[in-house]
């Protein structure tokens, strides 16, 4: 209902106070004569208001003719038609035009004020030289509006059509007493008796939606099987395909049976029956989302947003549905729209899901932008700084990546991932190994995982090994292996592991091998040159020390690279066998 209509509907309630307090003769005086005098307290009263029509005059005429027909055919003690003057006066006092065609909810509110318990609602259109009318009887049960469609009517004019409508109304009303008994039994929790009453009503009028709805409710409250409930709901839908109550019960019953597709089918029928009902559509949207069918729910939420643009709750629902449907670009755009109209929606969870959408969409630029916004919004949340660091690394912005990672460890000093990013990025920036190991030491001291830190250390040592290996055959080779040994020992002192032991064994063996080979070369001139002999002796001692280091370290680190360790230990035996001979030849005093 639009805002102006809501105000008018509210006015109906205000007018009712004064109208209800008016003397009874005020109503009777305005009423046209209906045989039988005034209605009794228990007489059914029916409100016939303006029919809906493209031609407003025709809508008024059809209602007038139908009302007159009821008044002429029925004693006021049997069925009382609310007089036109009473209807018009109440409408005008509420701010409506007398010829207003109201929706079902407003009609029932008007009927309540005028003490009517039934409403005859209809639509009339011109059809050739005559008219076509589709009418329905409406009653209210608790908060539910129940509809009884009457057979469509084609008449030569409004008066002719009114005759057929009145006859159909009489037929449909035959089931009302049984329906009332059924509802009384429902209130008394006599569900079997209620079902019997409902069947009696259907026998009196096979097209009774009221009796069929009561039967369905008896099954529902009596915990009947889903199949029984579906059968009863479909019985209603054969008469009134737009019954939201029957469609809802069928959808729930199919869901209980685990038939998700059928449940969704009926939920979509509910939407098509009343696409303007925000409460119903929202419920259906949530149900479809929970059932794993977000794509079917999105058109519904879009239709609601057309009438309620910028509604935060609807935008939030749309955003979640788009995420569930993996429509990541759309979800990110909707999320941005949501936080513009509702800044409180920019929660930690919101940013995490937005960032997740950007990552799933492989959109590094948006990921970085969102992470930066999130880090600014939540300065004490280390995960966003880490995400920024990762994003900067991917885009080659290593210094920015290091800065973000350092902010993360400042927020959460025991975050192993943050320290890993700090150390790895420092290494990738080619910062000195001593600086990298210093960061490793700080990370371990702060509580970072030693195994994770050890992995970074091994990466640094791998780089040192590669440098030495690449220098093979050059003057720098021995120096590079000596640097690698120094780094390996420093790393082992900070974060000992099988990796550091392996690299100590590897680099010390390479130095030992180079030293023994150099001593072998010097042996050719050692007999004639005291300096060469002395150098050969020094190299032999270096080889002896390095071999001893290898012999200690490699068995402990062998598991790091079993194949390489086995080769080194095999070659080490040859070096160790040569050392005594070299010492005797070059280091023995004469």
XYZ file of C-alpha atoms in Angstrom:
590
model
C 0.000 0.000 0.000
C 1.364 3.433 -0.898
C 1.911 6.037 1.829
C -1.251 7.985 1.012
C -3.254 4.758 1.028
C -1.808 3.780 4.404
C -2.937 7.096 5.846
C -6.393 6.584 4.385
C -6.585 3.008 5.703
C -5.636 4.294 9.129
C -8.357 6.876 8.819
C -10.883 4.077 8.339
C -10.136 2.965 11.877
C -10.610 6.492 13.265
C -13.918 6.981 11.481
C -15.089 3.618 12.815
C -15.059 4.967 16.364
C -17.527 7.696 15.639
C -19.514 5.576 13.204
C -19.840 2.685 15.653
C -20.953 5.073 18.363
C -23.687 6.585 16.201
C -27.301 5.574 16.891
C -28.463 2.497 15.023
C -31.189 4.492 13.238
C -28.478 6.579 11.499
C -27.464 3.536 9.495
C -30.986 2.345 8.940
C -32.167 5.729 7.762
C -29.490 5.881 5.075
C -30.104 2.323 3.921
C -32.352 1.449 1.001
C -35.245 -0.816 1.886
C -34.365 -4.488 2.221
C -37.228 -6.719 3.124
C -37.136 -8.169 6.590
C -36.187 -4.960 8.361
C -32.920 -4.651 10.284
C -30.500 -7.592 10.408
C -30.186 -9.706 13.516
C -26.942 -9.804 15.462
C -25.944 -13.104 13.848
C -27.095 -12.262 10.310
C -24.281 -12.552 7.731
C -23.489 -9.089 6.361
C -21.821 -8.565 3.011
C -20.053 -5.491 1.679
C -20.197 -4.873 -2.068
C -17.919 -1.976 -3.005
C -16.856 -0.543 -6.355
C -15.629 -3.211 -8.783
C -12.236 -2.718 -10.377
C -12.526 -1.631 -13.992
C -10.722 0.413 -16.648
C -14.030 2.299 -16.774
C -14.635 3.775 -13.319
C -18.329 4.381 -14.046
C -18.787 0.744 -15.082
C -17.088 -0.400 -11.850
C -19.547 1.610 -9.765
C -22.538 0.436 -11.812
C -21.568 -3.243 -11.510
C -21.285 -2.948 -7.721
C -24.613 -1.112 -7.485
C -26.442 -3.694 -9.571
C -24.953 -6.609 -7.627
C -25.803 -5.005 -4.291
C -29.364 -4.314 -5.411
C -29.739 -7.887 -6.604
C -28.648 -9.241 -3.236
C -30.991 -6.865 -1.428
C -33.937 -7.853 -3.614
C -33.329 -11.608 -3.416
C -32.521 -11.944 0.286
C -34.351 -11.168 3.490
C -32.324 -8.897 5.804
C -32.499 -11.630 8.442
C -30.867 -14.079 5.989
C -28.133 -11.966 4.285
C -27.758 -8.236 4.756
C -26.041 -6.070 2.113
C -24.310 -2.993 3.537
C -26.136 0.068 2.127
C -24.331 2.166 -0.448
C -24.739 5.396 1.519
C -22.980 3.893 4.523
C -20.087 2.747 2.311
C -19.731 6.128 0.607
C -19.910 8.112 3.842
C -17.173 6.030 5.458
C -14.951 6.226 2.381
C -15.297 10.005 2.141
C -14.636 10.453 5.858
C -11.461 8.393 5.409
C -10.217 10.494 2.498
C -11.273 8.171 -0.326
C -13.510 8.984 -3.253
C -16.827 7.094 -3.054
C -16.078 5.372 -6.337
C -12.673 4.081 -5.167
C -11.849 0.477 -6.023
C -9.882 -0.752 -2.998
C -7.505 -3.663 -2.670
C -8.533 -6.746 -0.694
C -6.885 -5.710 2.570
C -8.454 -2.265 2.541
C -11.837 -3.718 1.611
C -11.720 -5.993 4.649
C -10.773 -3.024 6.835
C -13.729 -1.085 5.428
C -16.000 -4.100 6.010
C -14.826 -4.315 9.609
C -15.768 -0.693 10.223
C -19.203 -1.281 8.673
C -19.788 -4.529 10.624
C -19.729 -6.710 7.525
C -18.105 -10.132 7.776
C -17.965 -10.791 4.039
C -16.781 -8.819 1.019
C -17.776 -9.303 -2.588
C -14.937 -8.037 -4.744
C -14.760 -8.072 -8.512
C -13.339 -6.884 -11.818
C -15.579 -5.850 -14.700
C -14.620 -5.078 -18.288
C -16.585 -4.367 -21.449
C -16.885 -7.396 -23.731
C -18.399 -6.597 -27.086
C -21.879 -5.255 -26.460
C -21.935 -6.691 -22.928
C -19.738 -7.089 -19.875
C -17.346 -9.701 -18.483
C -17.127 -10.037 -14.705
C -14.791 -12.011 -12.450
C -15.920 -11.846 -8.822
C -14.789 -13.378 -5.556
C -16.085 -13.648 -2.021
C -13.566 -12.641 0.681
C -13.637 -13.430 4.385
C -11.011 -13.048 7.084
C -9.767 -15.858 9.301
C -7.484 -14.541 12.021
C -4.943 -12.479 10.021
C -5.494 -14.374 6.743
C -7.689 -13.178 3.913
C -9.454 -16.136 2.314
C -10.732 -15.903 -1.258
C -13.602 -17.774 -2.887
C -13.524 -17.215 -6.662
C -16.939 -17.262 -8.284
C -17.459 -18.534 -11.848
C -16.724 -15.871 -14.501
C -19.834 -14.170 -15.865
C -20.627 -12.752 -19.293
C -23.811 -10.664 -19.397
C -25.541 -8.329 -21.801
C -25.265 -5.576 -19.197
C -24.420 -4.993 -15.512
C -27.902 -5.967 -14.342
C -27.848 -9.206 -16.281
C -24.397 -10.081 -14.947
C -25.516 -9.281 -11.380
C -28.188 -12.018 -11.595
C -25.550 -14.670 -12.347
C -23.194 -13.344 -9.659
C -25.921 -13.509 -7.019
C -26.779 -17.089 -7.968
C -23.129 -18.110 -7.750
C -22.863 -16.376 -4.391
C -25.814 -18.404 -3.104
C -24.185 -21.644 -4.252
C -20.817 -20.773 -2.723
C -22.467 -19.757 0.557
C -23.903 -23.270 1.020
C -20.518 -24.403 2.307
C -20.122 -21.565 4.833
C -21.942 -23.221 7.782
C -19.782 -26.340 7.419
C -16.704 -24.135 7.116
C -17.619 -22.347 10.371
C -18.038 -25.708 12.132
C -14.671 -26.743 10.764
C -12.943 -23.634 12.105
C -14.586 -24.112 15.509
C -13.249 -27.668 15.642
C -9.796 -26.428 14.664
C -9.822 -24.027 17.600
C -10.768 -26.945 19.851
C -7.897 -29.023 18.368
C -10.427 -31.561 17.034
C -8.630 -32.074 13.759
C -10.392 -35.239 12.609
C -13.804 -33.652 13.244
C -12.649 -30.494 11.432
C -11.667 -32.573 8.398
C -15.102 -34.229 8.428
C -16.798 -30.803 8.557
C -14.649 -29.578 5.678
C -15.555 -32.578 3.524
C -19.215 -31.904 4.255
C -18.769 -28.340 3.020
C -17.100 -29.568 -0.175
C -20.018 -31.963 -0.714
C -22.441 -29.025 -0.497
C -20.355 -26.887 -2.865
C -17.561 -28.693 -4.709
C -15.770 -25.453 -5.566
C -15.564 -24.217 -1.975
C -12.079 -22.849 -1.314
C -13.071 -22.059 2.268
C -13.895 -25.699 3.049
C -10.832 -26.905 1.177
C -8.581 -24.451 3.040
C -10.022 -25.649 6.345
C -9.370 -29.259 5.331
C -5.783 -28.353 4.473
C -5.357 -26.620 7.825
C -6.791 -29.650 9.643
C -4.159 -31.814 7.938
C -1.427 -29.340 8.752
C -2.277 -28.965 12.434
C -3.007 -32.673 12.742
C 0.513 -33.488 11.505
C -0.724 -35.371 8.457
C 1.770 -36.675 5.939
C 3.296 -34.255 3.401
C 1.476 -36.113 0.625
C -1.896 -35.532 2.324
C -1.089 -31.871 2.784
C -0.003 -31.532 -0.855
C -3.217 -33.209 -2.019
C -5.339 -30.827 0.085
C -3.381 -27.787 -1.115
C -3.741 -28.823 -4.737
C -7.479 -29.225 -4.119
C -7.606 -25.545 -3.189
C -5.457 -24.581 -6.171
C -7.800 -26.291 -8.626
C -10.395 -23.703 -7.600
C -8.104 -20.767 -6.795
C -4.685 -21.094 -8.491
C -3.527 -17.893 -6.772
C -4.186 -18.978 -3.168
C -1.018 -17.933 -1.386
C -1.961 -20.005 1.666
C -2.329 -23.202 -0.396
C 0.831 -22.506 -2.391
C 2.787 -21.916 0.835
C 1.562 -25.158 2.390
C 2.419 -27.117 -0.741
C 5.883 -25.554 -0.904
C 6.554 -26.462 2.743
C 5.253 -30.005 2.266
C 7.473 -30.595 -0.764
C 10.410 -29.198 1.180
C 9.647 -31.641 4.021
C 9.705 -34.454 1.455
C 13.105 -33.293 0.242
C 11.742 -32.379 -3.202
C 13.558 -29.061 -3.482
C 12.686 -28.380 -7.125
C 8.955 -28.817 -6.516
C 9.139 -26.607 -3.442
C 10.826 -23.891 -5.495
C 8.200 -24.275 -8.222
C 5.426 -23.482 -5.735
C 7.369 -20.616 -4.185
C 7.692 -19.039 -7.623
C 3.938 -19.432 -8.079
C 3.440 -17.509 -4.821
C 5.546 -14.676 -6.207
C 3.613 -14.595 -9.459
C 0.337 -14.581 -7.520
C 1.294 -11.512 -5.468
C 4.549 -9.867 -6.624
C 3.783 -6.629 -4.741
C 3.533 -8.213 -1.293
C 6.874 -7.275 0.260
C 6.587 -9.611 3.254
C 5.718 -12.633 1.122
C 8.344 -11.938 -1.517
C 11.035 -11.382 1.117
C 10.142 -14.714 2.708
C 10.293 -16.447 -0.682
C 13.611 -14.801 -1.519
C 15.125 -16.007 1.751
C 13.708 -19.479 1.168
C 15.122 -19.703 -2.346
C 18.486 -18.486 -1.115
C 18.535 -21.128 1.619
C 17.468 -23.773 -0.903
C 20.452 -23.003 -3.100
C 18.522 -21.218 -5.857
C 19.732 -17.613 -5.604
C 19.409 -17.016 -9.362
C 15.649 -17.561 -9.121
C 15.369 -15.198 -6.171
C 17.331 -12.296 -7.677
C 14.615 -11.135 -10.145
C 12.193 -10.930 -7.214
C 14.447 -8.763 -5.082
C 15.088 -6.552 -8.111
C 11.335 -6.057 -8.520
C 11.063 -5.023 -4.860
C 13.962 -2.596 -5.201
C 12.190 -0.824 -8.069
C 9.565 0.319 -5.589
C 12.005 0.648 -2.680
C 15.294 1.917 -4.158
C 18.091 2.164 -1.655
C 16.383 -0.057 0.920
C 19.321 -1.360 3.036
C 17.700 -4.669 3.987
C 16.790 -5.472 0.382
C 20.239 -4.424 -0.863
C 21.861 -6.647 1.767
C 19.689 -9.557 0.649
C 20.528 -8.921 -3.005
C 24.240 -8.767 -2.176
C 24.143 -12.113 -0.354
C 22.156 -13.724 -3.165
C 24.662 -12.508 -5.765
C 27.515 -13.906 -3.678
C 25.698 -17.232 -3.401
C 25.064 -17.212 -7.163
C 28.797 -16.535 -7.748
C 27.966 -13.335 -9.596
C 31.000 -11.680 -8.082
C 31.206 -8.479 -10.131
C 27.535 -7.753 -9.475
C 27.931 -8.571 -5.782
C 30.857 -6.173 -5.388
C 28.860 -3.374 -7.044
C 25.815 -4.076 -4.864
C 28.008 -4.167 -1.776
C 29.396 -0.734 -2.603
C 25.854 0.567 -3.058
C 24.823 -0.979 0.270
C 27.510 0.721 2.364
C 26.720 4.068 0.729
C 23.148 3.967 2.051
C 24.035 2.152 5.286
C 27.558 2.827 6.552
C 26.952 0.454 9.472
C 26.879 -2.405 6.945
C 30.644 -2.012 6.396
C 31.471 -4.645 8.995
C 34.426 -6.958 9.247
C 32.349 -9.730 7.683
C 31.273 -7.401 4.859
C 34.853 -6.612 3.866
C 35.937 -10.229 4.143
C 33.124 -11.301 1.807
C 33.697 -8.428 -0.609
C 37.401 -9.236 -0.755
C 36.572 -12.913 -1.210
C 34.356 -11.986 -4.167
C 37.137 -9.917 -5.737
C 39.622 -12.770 -5.268
C 37.186 -15.275 -6.780
C 36.766 -12.889 -9.704
C 40.586 -12.772 -10.073
C 40.434 -9.002 -9.810
C 43.705 -8.042 -8.129
C 43.105 -4.298 -8.424
C 39.724 -4.445 -6.673
C 41.120 -6.836 -4.070
C 43.880 -4.362 -3.260
C 41.457 -1.420 -3.125
C 39.076 -3.270 -0.816
C 41.916 -4.459 1.409
C 43.176 -0.876 1.715
C 39.691 0.352 2.682
C 39.298 -2.486 5.166
C 42.717 -1.820 6.701
C 41.773 1.831 7.160
C 38.388 0.928 8.656
C 39.837 -1.767 10.938
C 43.393 -0.659 11.792
C 43.779 -3.394 14.426
C 42.902 -6.249 12.059
C 46.150 -7.882 10.912
C 44.483 -9.979 8.200
C 43.800 -6.936 6.017
C 47.417 -5.771 6.253
C 48.479 -9.281 5.297
C 46.122 -9.229 2.361
C 47.557 -5.896 1.280
C 51.050 -7.329 1.558
C 50.080 -10.287 -0.595
C 48.414 -8.010 -3.143
C 51.448 -5.730 -3.338
C 53.727 -8.739 -3.817
C 51.631 -10.002 -6.720
C 51.850 -6.616 -8.405
C 55.618 -6.439 -7.858
C 55.434 -3.661 -5.251
C 57.789 -5.373 -2.819
C 58.621 -2.425 -0.595
C 54.915 -1.682 -0.074
C 54.400 -5.392 0.588
C 57.113 -5.349 3.251
C 55.666 -2.224 4.891
C 52.178 -3.791 5.041
C 53.583 -7.030 6.461
C 55.472 -5.096 9.134
C 52.227 -3.313 10.086
C 50.603 -6.743 10.408
C 53.270 -8.001 12.843
C 52.980 -4.769 14.788
C 49.265 -5.543 15.241
C 49.742 -9.257 15.908
C 53.363 -10.051 16.852
C 52.675 -13.795 17.076
C 51.165 -14.077 13.617
C 53.337 -16.636 11.836
C 51.963 -15.735 8.413
C 52.751 -12.066 8.974
C 56.332 -12.825 9.989
C 56.673 -15.124 6.998
C 55.633 -12.288 4.691
C 58.074 -9.937 6.415
C 61.002 -12.320 6.109
C 60.244 -13.579 2.603
C 59.678 -10.083 1.259
C 62.861 -8.824 2.898
C 64.676 -11.704 1.218
C 63.059 -10.913 -2.148
C 64.178 -7.299 -1.764
C 67.722 -8.732 -1.570
C 68.249 -7.376 1.895
C 71.435 -8.751 3.478
C 71.103 -12.262 4.840
C 72.115 -10.998 8.276
C 69.146 -8.600 8.181
C 66.834 -11.379 7.074
C 68.068 -13.663 9.853
C 67.635 -10.805 12.302
C 63.979 -10.602 11.283
C 63.684 -14.367 11.651
C 65.101 -14.111 15.144
C 62.627 -11.367 16.055
C 59.777 -13.416 14.672
C 60.702 -16.470 16.707
C 61.190 -14.341 19.820
C 57.716 -12.879 19.283
C 56.211 -16.354 19.144
C 56.104 -17.002 15.415
C 56.149 -20.633 14.355
C 59.728 -21.928 14.251
C 58.992 -24.367 11.470
C 57.563 -21.585 9.314
C 60.567 -19.406 10.060
C 62.874 -22.331 9.332
C 61.264 -22.674 5.921
C 62.160 -19.070 5.128
C 65.696 -19.612 6.393
C 66.037 -22.578 4.068
C 64.952 -20.390 1.165
C 67.758 -17.943 2.002
C 70.243 -20.796 2.256
C 68.996 -22.234 -1.013
C 69.727 -18.899 -2.636
C 73.249 -18.919 -1.168
C 73.786 -22.479 -2.421
C 72.577 -21.513 -5.902
C 74.970 -18.571 -6.005
C 77.882 -20.794 -5.092
C 76.809 -23.489 -7.559
C 76.452 -20.925 -10.351
C 79.989 -19.706 -9.626
C 81.499 -23.167 -10.225
C 84.865 -22.983 -11.937
C 85.354 -19.325 -11.065
C 87.588 -17.747 -8.397
C 84.425 -16.764 -6.501
C 83.255 -20.351 -6.042
C 85.253 -21.086 -2.851
C 84.339 -17.700 -1.335
C 80.665 -18.222 -2.127
C 80.694 -21.612 -0.399
C 82.432 -20.099 2.595
C 79.738 -17.388 2.739
C 77.089 -20.094 2.471
C 78.682 -21.968 5.368
C 78.761 -18.830 7.466
C 75.075 -18.148 6.743
C 74.149 -21.775 7.458
C 75.841 -21.667 10.857
C 74.191 -18.331 11.672
C 70.814 -19.697 10.615
C 71.340 -22.860 12.655
C 72.025 -20.769 15.710
C 68.739 -18.903 15.212
C 66.381 -21.565 13.890
C 68.062 -24.990 13.925
C 66.502 -27.586 11.655
C 67.425 -30.496 9.418
C 67.607 -27.884 6.670
C 70.252 -25.785 8.374
C 72.224 -28.946 9.245
C 72.063 -30.062 5.625
C 73.304 -26.707 4.323
C 76.136 -26.697 6.889
C 77.142 -30.161 5.705
C 76.811 -29.252 2.031
C 78.770 -25.975 2.155
C 81.493 -27.352 4.494
C 81.969 -30.349 2.186
C 82.305 -28.080 -0.843
C 84.974 -26.024 0.982
C 86.740 -29.263 2.080
C 86.640 -30.605 -1.486
C 88.029 -27.373 -2.915
C 90.791 -27.295 -0.257
C 91.918 -30.895 -0.854
C 91.866 -30.349 -4.607
C 93.966 -27.204 -4.187
C 96.428 -29.107 -1.972
C 96.608 -31.760 -4.686
C 97.477 -29.051 -7.202
C 100.130 -27.536 -4.905
C 101.717 -30.967 -4.433
C 103.214 -30.661 -7.892
C 105.429 -27.764 -6.798
C 105.657 -28.362 -3.066
C 108.948 -30.300 -3.310
C 110.694 -27.297 -4.817
C 108.749 -24.459 -3.126
C 108.502 -24.082 0.603
C 105.661 -21.597 0.173
C 103.627 -24.010 -1.914
C 104.312 -26.779 0.595
C 103.149 -24.526 3.449
C 100.052 -23.561 1.495
C 99.359 -27.238 0.766
C 99.583 -27.945 4.484
C 97.167 -25.111 5.290
C 94.723 -26.359 2.696
C 94.961 -29.868 4.104
C 94.117 -28.574 7.577
C 91.174 -26.631 6.138
C 89.987 -29.780 4.402
C 90.347 -31.716 7.665
C 88.320 -29.148 9.648
C 85.634 -28.861 6.979
C 85.382 -32.633 6.576
C 84.910 -32.988 10.310
C 82.125 -30.369 10.176
C 80.489 -32.257 7.311
C 80.751 -35.557 9.160
C 78.903 -34.054 12.140
C 76.238 -32.023 10.306
C 75.238 -34.151 7.329
C 73.928 -37.210 9.216
C 71.605 -34.854 11.152
C 70.466 -33.012 8.031
C 70.432 -35.922 5.597
C 66.653 -36.284 5.697
C 66.361 -32.842 4.080
C 67.761 -34.234 0.815
C 68.571 -37.917 1.151
C 69.996 -38.359 -2.338
C 72.398 -35.416 -2.108
C 73.356 -36.359 1.452
C 74.204 -39.901 0.373
C 76.432 -38.656 -2.453
C 78.238 -36.207 -0.165
C 78.853 -38.761 2.576
C 80.192 -41.211 -0.021
C 82.578 -38.597 -1.451
C 83.538 -37.484 2.077
C 85.156 -40.873 2.704
C 87.547 -40.251 -0.187
C 88.477 -36.812 1.174
C 88.999 -38.194 4.685
C 91.202 -41.028 3.321
C 93.421 -38.521 1.481
C 93.904 -36.136 4.414
C 96.406 -38.304 6.461
C 98.584 -38.774 3.384
C 98.538 -35.055 2.609
C 99.333 -34.142 6.218
C 102.308 -36.535 6.195
C 103.560 -35.139 2.903
C 103.091 -31.429 3.551
C 102.790 -30.867 7.270
C 105.339 -33.301 8.821
C 108.414 -31.535 10.300
C 111.840 -32.606 8.989
